[in-house]
Tab-separated table of C-alpha atoms in Angstrom:
chain	number	residue	atom	x	y	z
A	26	MET	CA	44.547	-122.045	-142.111
A	27	GLN	CA	45.411	-120.843	-138.608
A	28	ASN	CA	43.006	-121.201	-135.701
A	29	THR	CA	42.173	-117.898	-134.081
A	30	PRO	CA	43.117	-118.080	-130.373
A	31	VAL	CA	40.131	-117.899	-128.025
A	32	ALA	CA	40.339	-114.954	-125.660
A	33	SER	CA	40.502	-115.807	-121.944
A	34	LEU	CA	38.108	-113.910	-119.711
A	35	VAL	CA	39.995	-114.644	-116.485
A	36	GLY	CA	40.290	-111.425	-114.498
A	37	GLU	CA	37.288	-109.759	-116.140
A	38	GLU	CA	34.837	-108.224	-113.663
A	39	TYR	CA	31.049	-108.006	-113.890
A	40	GLU	CA	28.540	-106.291	-111.627
A	41	VAL	CA	25.746	-108.819	-111.210
A	42	GLU	CA	22.604	-109.670	-109.243
A	43	VAL	CA	23.129	-113.062	-107.630
A	44	GLY	CA	20.482	-115.688	-108.322
A	45	PRO	CA	19.761	-119.071	-106.747
A	46	VAL	CA	22.241	-121.452	-105.172
A	47	ALA	CA	23.540	-124.261	-107.389
A	48	HIS	CA	25.056	-127.671	-106.647
A	49	GLY	CA	28.754	-127.241	-105.936
A	50	GLY	CA	29.077	-124.377	-103.465
A	51	HIS	CA	28.277	-121.440	-105.725
A	52	CYS	CA	25.349	-119.320	-106.892
A	53	ILE	CA	24.150	-118.554	-110.409
A	54	ALA	CA	24.277	-115.071	-111.916
A	55	ARG	CA	24.043	-113.611	-115.408
A	56	THR	CA	25.889	-110.726	-116.987
A	57	GLU	CA	24.007	-108.042	-118.927
A	58	GLU	CA	24.955	-109.934	-122.109
A	59	GLY	CA	23.364	-113.108	-120.705
A	60	ARG	CA	26.557	-114.987	-119.831
A	61	VAL	CA	26.091	-117.498	-117.024
A	62	LEU	CA	28.406	-117.084	-114.043
A	63	PHE	CA	28.922	-119.641	-111.260
A	64	VAL	CA	29.849	-117.300	-108.427
A	65	ARG	CA	31.542	-118.424	-105.210
A	66	HIS	CA	31.600	-116.362	-101.998
A	67	ALA	CA	28.182	-114.885	-102.841
A	68	LEU	CA	24.648	-115.450	-101.520
A	69	PRO	CA	21.281	-115.399	-103.320
A	70	GLY	CA	19.822	-111.913	-103.697
A	71	GLU	CA	23.103	-110.043	-103.329
A	72	LYS	CA	24.573	-107.522	-105.741
A	73	VAL	CA	28.306	-108.177	-106.178
A	74	VAL	CA	31.293	-107.528	-108.372
A	75	ALA	CA	32.275	-110.971	-109.703
A	76	ARG	CA	35.798	-111.554	-111.018
A	77	VAL	CA	36.178	-114.417	-113.512
A	78	THR	CA	38.487	-117.234	-112.351
A	79	GLU	CA	37.891	-119.684	-115.234
A	80	GLY	CA	36.482	-119.323	-118.735
A	81	GLU	CA	36.936	-118.077	-122.275
A	82	GLU	CA	34.863	-116.205	-124.841
A	83	THR	CA	33.407	-119.480	-126.120
A	84	SER	CA	32.734	-121.085	-122.701
A	85	ARG	CA	29.154	-122.169	-121.910
A	86	PHE	CA	29.563	-120.661	-118.454
A	87	LEU	CA	32.216	-118.826	-116.462
A	88	ARG	CA	33.427	-119.431	-112.914
A	89	ALA	CA	33.907	-116.370	-110.753
A	90	ASP	CA	34.497	-115.090	-107.219
A	91	ALA	CA	32.513	-112.307	-105.569
A	92	VAL	CA	35.338	-109.875	-104.808
A	93	THR	CA	33.158	-106.907	-103.730
A	94	VAL	CA	29.741	-107.097	-102.093
A	95	LEU	CA	27.656	-104.067	-103.091
A	96	ASP	CA	24.387	-105.139	-101.488
A	97	ALA	CA	24.722	-107.854	-98.825
A	98	SER	CA	22.238	-110.566	-97.869
A	99	LYS	CA	20.915	-110.575	-94.303
A	100	ASP	CA	22.373	-114.091	-94.134
A	101	ARG	CA	25.928	-112.847	-94.680
A	102	VAL	CA	28.524	-112.851	-91.895
A	103	ALA	CA	32.215	-112.032	-91.903
A	104	ALA	CA	34.043	-115.298	-92.607
A	105	PRO	CA	35.493	-116.447	-89.252
A	106	CYS	CA	38.478	-118.090	-90.951
A	107	PRO	CA	41.250	-115.774	-92.214
A	108	PHE	CA	42.061	-118.284	-94.971
A	109	ALA	CA	38.515	-118.321	-96.418
A	110	GLY	CA	37.628	-116.035	-99.317
A	111	PRO	CA	38.337	-115.337	-102.982
A	112	GLY	CA	41.615	-116.849	-104.126
A	113	LYS	CA	42.296	-118.497	-100.778
A	114	CYS	CA	41.678	-121.987	-99.307
A	115	GLY	CA	39.114	-124.039	-101.226
A	116	GLY	CA	38.098	-126.261	-98.319
A	117	CYS	CA	35.040	-124.309	-97.167
A	118	ASP	CA	32.258	-122.909	-99.356
A	119	TRP	CA	29.927	-121.116	-96.926
A	120	GLN	CA	32.061	-119.479	-94.222
A	121	HIS	CA	30.359	-116.216	-95.193
A	122	ALA	CA	26.835	-117.519	-94.436
A	123	LYS	CA	25.038	-117.906	-91.109
A	124	PRO	CA	24.791	-121.578	-90.014
A	125	GLY	CA	21.003	-121.684	-90.508
A	126	ALA	CA	21.388	-120.139	-93.960
A	127	GLN	CA	23.971	-122.771	-94.908
A	128	ARG	CA	21.470	-125.511	-94.108
A	129	ARG	CA	18.724	-123.738	-96.074
A	130	LEU	CA	21.033	-123.448	-99.082
A	131	LYS	CA	21.828	-127.162	-98.906
A	132	GLY	CA	18.107	-127.914	-98.667
A	133	GLU	CA	17.459	-125.826	-101.790
A	134	VAL	CA	20.141	-127.769	-103.671
A	135	ILE	CA	18.638	-131.127	-102.633
A	136	ALA	CA	15.150	-129.959	-103.662
A	137	GLU	CA	16.415	-128.706	-107.024
A	138	GLN	CA	18.262	-131.951	-107.782
A	139	LEU	CA	15.255	-134.083	-106.790
A	140	GLN	CA	12.988	-132.061	-109.064
A	141	ARG	CA	15.362	-131.886	-112.016
A	142	LEU	CA	16.713	-135.461	-111.989
A	143	ALA	CA	13.963	-137.500	-110.309
A	144	GLY	CA	10.878	-135.358	-111.016
A	145	LEU	CA	9.983	-135.266	-107.323
A	146	THR	CA	8.852	-132.492	-105.012
A	147	PRO	CA	10.034	-132.652	-101.381
A	148	GLU	CA	6.545	-133.830	-100.398
A	149	GLU	CA	6.648	-136.646	-102.975
A	150	ALA	CA	10.025	-137.709	-101.534
A	151	GLY	CA	8.636	-137.795	-98.000
A	152	TRP	CA	10.963	-134.965	-96.953
A	153	ASP	CA	10.052	-131.922	-94.897
A	154	GLY	CA	12.709	-129.813	-96.618
A	155	THR	CA	14.969	-129.391	-93.596
A	156	VAL	CA	18.644	-130.207	-93.269
A	157	MET	CA	19.349	-131.216	-89.687
A	158	PRO	CA	22.486	-130.025	-87.894
A	159	ALA	CA	24.596	-132.683	-86.239
A	160	GLU	CA	24.388	-132.902	-82.467
A	161	GLY	CA	26.456	-130.126	-80.877
A	162	ASP	CA	26.849	-128.143	-84.117
A	163	LYS	CA	24.183	-125.483	-83.423
A	164	LEU	CA	26.510	-122.573	-82.798
A	165	PRO	CA	25.963	-118.812	-83.099
A	166	PRO	CA	27.170	-116.964	-86.216
A	167	GLY	CA	30.910	-116.426	-86.139
A	168	GLU	CA	31.609	-119.698	-84.307
A	169	VAL	CA	32.758	-122.721	-86.271
A	170	PRO	CA	32.216	-126.368	-85.255
A	171	GLN	CA	35.478	-128.312	-84.970
A	172	TRP	CA	34.206	-131.380	-86.751
A	173	ARG	CA	36.781	-132.567	-89.248
A	174	THR	CA	38.491	-135.632	-87.730
A	175	ARG	CA	40.537	-136.186	-90.897
A	176	VAL	CA	42.415	-133.422	-92.678
A	177	GLN	CA	44.558	-133.925	-95.781
A	178	TYR	CA	47.232	-131.238	-95.800
A	179	ALA	CA	48.960	-130.400	-99.060
A	180	ILE	CA	52.658	-129.517	-98.773
A	181	ASP	CA	54.157	-126.641	-100.762
A	182	ALA	CA	57.628	-126.498	-102.341
A	183	GLU	CA	59.160	-125.189	-99.101
A	184	GLY	CA	57.639	-127.982	-97.012
A	185	HIS	CA	54.889	-125.884	-95.420
A	186	ALA	CA	51.496	-127.454	-94.726
A	187	GLY	CA	48.331	-125.964	-96.155
A	188	LEU	CA	45.152	-126.688	-98.073
A	189	ARG	CA	44.559	-126.446	-101.803
A	190	LYS	CA	42.870	-123.472	-103.358
A	191	HIS	CA	39.554	-124.045	-105.126
A	192	ARG	CA	39.974	-126.104	-108.336
A	193	SER	CA	43.740	-125.659	-108.104
A	194	HIS	CA	46.925	-127.488	-107.170
A	195	GLU	CA	48.195	-124.288	-105.565
A	196	VAL	CA	48.645	-124.527	-101.792
A	197	GLU	CA	47.264	-121.966	-99.351
A	198	VAL	CA	49.654	-122.226	-96.409
A	199	ILE	CA	47.761	-122.083	-93.106
A	200	ASP	CA	48.647	-121.995	-89.415
A	201	HIS	CA	45.333	-123.505	-88.263
A	202	CYS	CA	42.203	-125.054	-89.811
A	203	MET	CA	39.132	-123.860	-87.910
A	204	ILE	CA	36.958	-126.847	-88.840
A	205	ALA	CA	39.619	-129.394	-87.834
A	206	ALA	CA	38.719	-131.470	-84.796
A	207	GLN	CA	40.658	-130.684	-81.642
A	208	GLY	CA	42.527	-133.994	-81.903
A	209	VAL	CA	43.823	-133.012	-85.351
A	210	SER	CA	44.778	-129.474	-84.315
A	211	GLU	CA	46.678	-130.813	-81.288
A	212	LEU	CA	49.068	-132.681	-83.566
A	213	GLY	CA	50.584	-129.385	-84.743
A	214	ILE	CA	50.981	-130.420	-88.394
A	215	GLU	CA	51.110	-126.758	-89.482
A	216	LYS	CA	53.924	-125.878	-87.054
A	217	ARG	CA	56.682	-127.905	-88.713
A	218	THR	CA	58.080	-128.311	-92.201
A	219	TRP	CA	57.614	-131.487	-94.225
A	220	GLU	CA	60.521	-131.734	-96.634
A	221	ASN	CA	60.097	-134.212	-99.507
A	222	MET	CA	56.412	-134.740	-98.684
A	223	ALA	CA	53.544	-134.271	-101.174
A	224	SER	CA	50.814	-134.531	-98.535
A	225	VAL	CA	50.213	-135.318	-94.871
A	226	GLU	CA	46.867	-136.669	-93.710
A	227	ALA	CA	46.050	-136.256	-90.028
A	228	ILE	CA	43.455	-138.521	-88.380
A	229	ALA	CA	42.071	-138.157	-84.851
A	230	ALA	CA	39.573	-140.934	-84.152
A	231	SER	CA	36.456	-139.691	-82.399
A	232	GLY	CA	35.755	-143.127	-80.897
A	233	SER	CA	39.103	-143.368	-79.094
A	234	GLY	CA	42.249	-141.378	-78.429
A	235	ASP	CA	43.946	-142.882	-81.496
A	236	ARG	CA	45.811	-140.458	-83.719
A	237	GLN	CA	47.507	-141.196	-87.008
A	238	VAL	CA	49.385	-139.428	-89.788
A	239	VAL	CA	49.592	-140.816	-93.310
A	240	LEU	CA	52.576	-139.497	-95.269
A	241	THR	CA	52.728	-139.356	-99.056
A	242	PRO	CA	56.318	-138.644	-100.138
A	243	LYS	CA	57.265	-136.881	-103.330
A	244	PRO	CA	58.868	-139.269	-105.873
A	245	GLY	CA	62.126	-140.452	-104.341
A	246	GLY	CA	61.494	-138.507	-101.129
A	247	ARG	CA	62.770	-139.914	-97.843
A	248	LEU	CA	60.507	-140.094	-94.821
A	249	PRO	CA	61.142	-137.468	-92.166
A	250	LEU	CA	61.524	-138.264	-88.485
A	251	VAL	CA	58.012	-137.483	-87.261
A	252	GLU	CA	57.947	-135.679	-83.929
A	253	LEU	CA	54.564	-134.131	-83.214
A	254	ASP	CA	52.888	-132.589	-80.179
A	255	LYS	CA	50.947	-135.765	-79.311
A	256	PRO	CA	51.632	-139.526	-79.556
A	257	VAL	CA	50.759	-140.667	-83.065
A	258	SER	CA	51.024	-143.678	-85.373
A	259	VAL	CA	52.733	-143.098	-88.704
A	260	LEU	CA	51.882	-144.698	-92.062
A	261	ARG	CA	53.261	-144.025	-95.520
A	262	VAL	CA	51.813	-144.288	-99.017
A	263	ASP	CA	54.001	-146.306	-101.380
A	264	GLU	CA	54.856	-144.263	-104.471
A	265	ASN	CA	54.908	-147.389	-106.659
A	266	ASP	CA	51.703	-149.254	-105.841
A	267	GLY	CA	49.768	-146.655	-103.829
A	268	GLY	CA	49.520	-149.072	-100.916
A	269	VAL	CA	49.599	-147.805	-97.335
A	270	HIS	CA	52.286	-149.252	-95.049
A	271	ARG	CA	52.847	-148.924	-91.308
A	272	VAL	CA	56.000	-147.084	-90.228
A	273	HIS	CA	55.406	-147.219	-86.487
A	274	GLY	CA	52.508	-147.526	-84.099
A	275	ARG	CA	49.147	-149.101	-84.942
A	276	ALA	CA	48.116	-149.538	-88.568
A	277	PHE	CA	44.542	-148.669	-87.571
A	278	VAL	CA	42.428	-146.354	-85.456
A	279	ARG	CA	39.417	-147.368	-83.367
A	280	GLU	CA	36.022	-145.764	-83.905
A	281	ARG	CA	32.716	-146.258	-82.087
A	282	ALA	CA	29.112	-146.548	-83.280
A	283	ASP	CA	26.054	-148.486	-82.138
A	284	GLU	CA	27.901	-149.444	-78.914
A	285	ARG	CA	30.513	-151.322	-80.931
A	286	THR	CA	34.169	-150.585	-81.651
A	287	TYR	CA	35.254	-150.606	-85.300
A	288	ARG	CA	38.830	-150.997	-86.462
A	289	VAL	CA	39.639	-148.706	-89.415
A	290	GLY	CA	43.014	-149.511	-90.957
A	291	ASN	CA	45.532	-147.753	-93.185
A	292	GLY	CA	43.701	-144.432	-93.275
A	293	GLY	CA	40.554	-146.182	-94.540
A	294	PHE	CA	37.083	-144.656	-94.816
A	295	TRP	CA	35.063	-143.635	-91.790
A	296	GLN	CA	32.629	-140.736	-91.570
A	297	VAL	CA	34.608	-137.547	-90.919
A	298	HIS	CA	32.177	-135.810	-88.550
A	299	PRO	CA	32.335	-137.293	-85.017
A	300	LYS	CA	28.537	-137.710	-84.881
A	301	ALA	CA	27.967	-138.793	-88.495
A	302	ALA	CA	28.398	-142.572	-88.228
A	303	GLN	CA	25.958	-142.872	-85.326
A	304	THR	CA	23.483	-140.398	-86.868
A	305	LEU	CA	23.397	-142.149	-90.243
A	306	MET	CA	23.299	-145.629	-88.711
A	307	LEU	CA	20.238	-144.691	-86.642
A	308	ALA	CA	18.517	-143.056	-89.637
A	309	VAL	CA	19.070	-146.217	-91.693
A	310	MET	CA	17.861	-148.593	-88.986
A	311	GLN	CA	14.804	-146.438	-88.199
A	312	GLY	CA	13.939	-146.366	-91.894
A	313	LEU	CA	14.448	-150.074	-92.550
A	314	THR	CA	12.921	-151.414	-89.297
A	315	PRO	CA	14.758	-154.764	-89.513
A	316	ARG	CA	12.998	-157.870	-88.208
A	317	LYS	CA	14.405	-161.021	-86.656
A	318	GLY	CA	15.248	-163.504	-89.406
A	319	ASP	CA	15.594	-160.913	-92.190
A	320	THR	CA	18.205	-161.318	-94.907
A	321	ALA	CA	20.054	-158.118	-95.778
A	322	LEU	CA	22.704	-156.658	-98.070
A	323	ASP	CA	25.187	-153.944	-97.078
A	324	LEU	CA	26.730	-152.654	-100.297
A	325	TYR	CA	29.890	-150.530	-100.403
A	326	CYS	CA	30.090	-151.639	-96.777
A	327	GLY	CA	33.481	-150.222	-95.789
A	328	VAL	CA	34.549	-151.568	-92.397
A	329	GLY	CA	31.034	-152.859	-91.660
A	330	LEU	CA	29.124	-150.058	-89.913
A	331	PHE	CA	25.682	-150.866	-91.342
A	332	ALA	CA	26.344	-154.626	-91.565
A	333	GLY	CA	27.039	-154.680	-87.832
A	334	ALA	CA	23.893	-152.733	-87.005
A	335	LEU	CA	21.834	-155.036	-89.242
A	336	ALA	CA	23.382	-158.181	-87.787
A	337	ASP	CA	22.420	-157.071	-84.282
A	338	ARG	CA	18.830	-156.557	-85.327
A	339	VAL	CA	18.149	-159.535	-87.629
A	340	GLY	CA	19.425	-161.946	-85.007
A	341	GLU	CA	20.839	-165.456	-85.257
A	342	LYS	CA	18.266	-166.575	-87.823
A	343	GLY	CA	18.935	-163.632	-90.090
A	344	ALA	CA	21.871	-163.167	-92.457
A	345	VAL	CA	23.859	-160.214	-93.790
A	346	LEU	CA	26.114	-160.034	-96.835
A	347	GLY	CA	28.484	-157.096	-97.157
A	348	ILE	CA	30.333	-156.192	-100.365
A	349	GLU	CA	33.324	-153.836	-100.418
A	350	SER	CA	36.052	-153.229	-103.005
A	351	GLY	CA	38.876	-152.169	-100.667
A	352	LYS	CA	41.071	-155.075	-99.536
A	353	ARG	CA	42.056	-153.557	-96.183
A	354	ALA	CA	38.466	-152.444	-95.470
A	355	VAL	CA	37.279	-156.020	-96.077
A	356	GLU	CA	39.896	-157.333	-93.628
A	357	ASP	CA	38.716	-154.779	-91.070
A	358	ALA	CA	35.033	-155.576	-91.652
A	359	ARG	CA	35.664	-159.288	-91.150
A	360	HIS	CA	37.565	-158.518	-87.939
A	361	ASN	CA	34.916	-156.072	-86.696
A	362	LEU	CA	32.047	-158.505	-87.311
A	363	ALA	CA	33.754	-161.760	-86.356
A	364	ALA	CA	31.225	-162.253	-83.530
A	365	PHE	CA	28.410	-162.655	-86.088
A	366	PRO	CA	28.619	-166.064	-87.803
A	367	ARG	CA	25.736	-165.094	-90.114
A	368	VAL	CA	27.600	-162.115	-91.580
A	369	ARG	CA	29.686	-162.622	-94.714
A	370	ILE	CA	31.909	-159.976	-96.329
A	371	GLU	CA	32.934	-160.309	-99.994
A	372	GLN	CA	35.637	-158.273	-101.688
A	373	GLY	CA	35.151	-156.692	-105.102
A	374	LYS	CA	33.062	-154.176	-106.974
A	375	VAL	CA	29.348	-154.422	-106.252
A	376	GLU	CA	28.426	-154.671	-109.946
A	377	SER	CA	30.788	-157.666	-110.338
A	378	VAL	CA	30.349	-159.511	-107.039
A	379	LEU	CA	26.585	-159.238	-106.533
A	380	PRO	CA	25.595	-161.147	-109.711
A	381	ARG	CA	28.064	-163.922	-108.792
A	382	THR	CA	26.463	-164.509	-105.376
A	383	GLY	CA	23.389	-166.074	-106.963
A	384	ILE	CA	21.139	-164.109	-104.604
A	385	THR	CA	17.681	-163.716	-106.141
A	386	GLU	CA	15.754	-162.251	-103.224
A	387	VAL	CA	16.463	-160.334	-100.049
A	388	ASP	CA	14.459	-158.526	-97.367
A	389	LEU	CA	16.533	-155.364	-96.832
A	390	ILE	CA	19.287	-153.484	-98.659
A	391	VAL	CA	21.623	-150.714	-97.530
A	392	LEU	CA	23.829	-148.998	-100.098
A	393	ASP	CA	26.320	-146.232	-99.373
A	394	PRO	CA	28.042	-145.755	-102.734
A	395	PRO	CA	30.872	-143.341	-103.548
A	396	ARG	CA	30.066	-139.829	-104.732
A	397	ALA	CA	29.271	-140.951	-108.300
A	398	GLY	CA	26.365	-143.103	-107.063
A	399	ALA	CA	25.463	-146.718	-107.818
A	400	GLY	CA	24.408	-146.295	-111.452
A	401	LYS	CA	21.590	-147.722	-113.552
A	402	GLN	CA	22.886	-151.292	-113.923
A	403	THR	CA	23.360	-151.822	-110.176
A	404	VAL	CA	20.090	-150.082	-109.260
A	405	HIS	CA	18.096	-152.243	-111.674
A	406	HIS	CA	19.747	-155.375	-110.266
A	407	LEU	CA	18.896	-154.326	-106.700
A	408	ALA	CA	15.290	-153.607	-107.642
A	409	SER	CA	14.989	-157.141	-109.031
A	410	LEU	CA	15.701	-158.633	-105.578
A	411	GLY	CA	12.318	-157.575	-104.226
A	412	ALA	CA	13.539	-156.000	-100.988
A	413	ARG	CA	10.873	-154.802	-98.576
A	414	ARG	CA	12.867	-151.632	-98.008
A	415	ILE	CA	16.071	-150.120	-99.343
A	416	ALA	CA	18.168	-147.507	-97.520
A	417	TYR	CA	20.282	-145.314	-99.789
A	418	VAL	CA	22.959	-143.241	-98.029
A	419	ALA	CA	24.276	-140.495	-100.291
A	420	CYS	CA	26.881	-137.753	-100.010
A	421	ASP	CA	25.893	-136.261	-103.379
A	422	PRO	CA	22.281	-135.162	-103.969
A	423	ALA	CA	22.670	-135.273	-107.760
A	424	ALA	CA	23.800	-138.918	-107.762
A	425	LEU	CA	21.040	-139.761	-105.285
A	426	ALA	CA	18.349	-138.134	-107.431
A	427	ARG	CA	19.594	-139.897	-110.580
A	428	ASP	CA	19.582	-143.277	-108.865
A	429	ILE	CA	16.120	-142.633	-107.366
A	430	SER	CA	14.882	-142.139	-110.934
A	431	TYR	CA	16.437	-145.503	-111.905
A	432	PHE	CA	14.711	-147.174	-108.951
A	433	ALA	CA	11.430	-145.613	-110.091
A	434	GLU	CA	11.875	-147.279	-113.494
A	435	ARG	CA	11.832	-150.617	-111.662
A	436	GLY	CA	8.891	-149.963	-109.358
A	437	TYR	CA	10.457	-148.416	-106.246
A	438	LYS	CA	9.437	-145.082	-104.751
A	439	VAL	CA	10.932	-142.943	-102.000
A	440	ARG	CA	9.108	-143.409	-98.724
A	441	THR	CA	11.117	-140.909	-96.656
A	442	LEU	CA	14.184	-138.743	-97.097
A	443	ARG	CA	16.269	-137.129	-94.382
A	444	ALA	CA	19.204	-134.755	-94.776
A	445	PHE	CA	22.009	-134.103	-92.317
A	446	ASP	CA	24.544	-131.276	-92.225
A	447	VAL	CA	27.570	-133.332	-91.216
A	448	PHE	CA	29.921	-131.157	-93.330
A	449	PRO	CA	29.370	-127.638	-91.890
A	450	MET	CA	30.884	-124.689	-93.806
A	451	THR	CA	31.137	-126.786	-96.984
A	452	HIS	CA	28.527	-127.434	-99.697
A	453	HIS	CA	28.476	-131.154	-98.906
A	454	VAL	CA	25.476	-132.815	-97.280
A	455	GLU	CA	24.522	-136.369	-96.373
A	456	CYS	CA	21.092	-137.836	-97.206
A	457	VAL	CA	19.323	-141.042	-96.217
A	458	ALA	CA	16.496	-142.099	-98.539
A	459	ILE	CA	14.257	-145.045	-97.701
A	460	LEU	CA	12.670	-146.706	-100.746
A	461	GLU	CA	9.965	-149.344	-100.984
A	462	PRO	CA	8.073	-151.084	-103.794
A	463	VAL	CA	5.108	-149.265	-105.264
A	464	LYS	CA	1.935	-151.088	-104.243
A	465	LYS	CA	0.152	-152.487	-107.244
A	466	ASP	CA	-3.604	-151.959	-107.446
A	467	ALA	CA	-5.567	-155.125	-106.828
């Protein structure tokens, strides 16, 4: 018996009324037959023609682009970037929305995720519902903040640099990225060809003048002679083990936060927006209010941003343990915090290392997990340590809301929540939630 092929709906067009924003940089709409569409390049309340980009007759939902706007929202602007729009670069989600509207949309997503996954209203989460712009990012419509200090360029078959299209390996060749920081743009990555390269990452440290490119060759590809418009260190990704190796120049860049310099090696993690590290560090410290002599954990600690801030504040009688899985990040964290004898950095996954430490109680916890969140097992372990306050830094509101619900199962509630728009023009947003134990009735 032959299976009947399922008909693709890609290319089909529907005239729809656009509904609310959803997590992921799109809005929800329904066809007259009741099909759910996730529509990019639209805004709530608009009437658009949506062209299907993914989906079949049997799909639970379809993905689509708004290719014609029949009735525009007052929040709509012409996308400043010529590479933004249906079928083009997938890097930005909200170029077509006013800056204030972008922040409102992100706030609506956070509120929806909190309600759906944690059962909390904004008021119950101690949040006023606003998403704060980063310092210097309040610009008029049509102007774009140059915030992205790290840009990963994909390289097409001809060696031209570009950015990937939405949910695609296809490369949109560009001559300039509007959200790239000036230090990245000055390198001129887009002006030259990159034969035998799969990708080129450009890094312009905001805490120093350090610039770096990280080259990922195609299998068997030879490294090009790198001559760019500004002095730059060059690293390469090994095609066999994925390790990052220095070709010439420094293997690290220097960043600044909390009046301290942090070494970040081999293209390792640091907040991409120039103001993000300082903004988030202050939000965490203000929420935790560390005291002299406190013991603290910094989980998923990277190169030690929060561990350093904690160490400063808990003093010589306090102690901080950081846990990080990346080998190079651990080396950097130990270097960055060498002046604090009461700071210890352990390498490994949090869920494996933390139980082995034998720690049974702690005063304060900071966790800044990857996009997937910390998960139930880790959250329940953290709740068992009896911390006075816990700061959860999250780049994904869905993962944050899920983990907040796990904390609630173990007697922790959200005291305050703050949200920061440190990824303008995209759907991403950073949140800092401060949790504390629920007071038991006497």
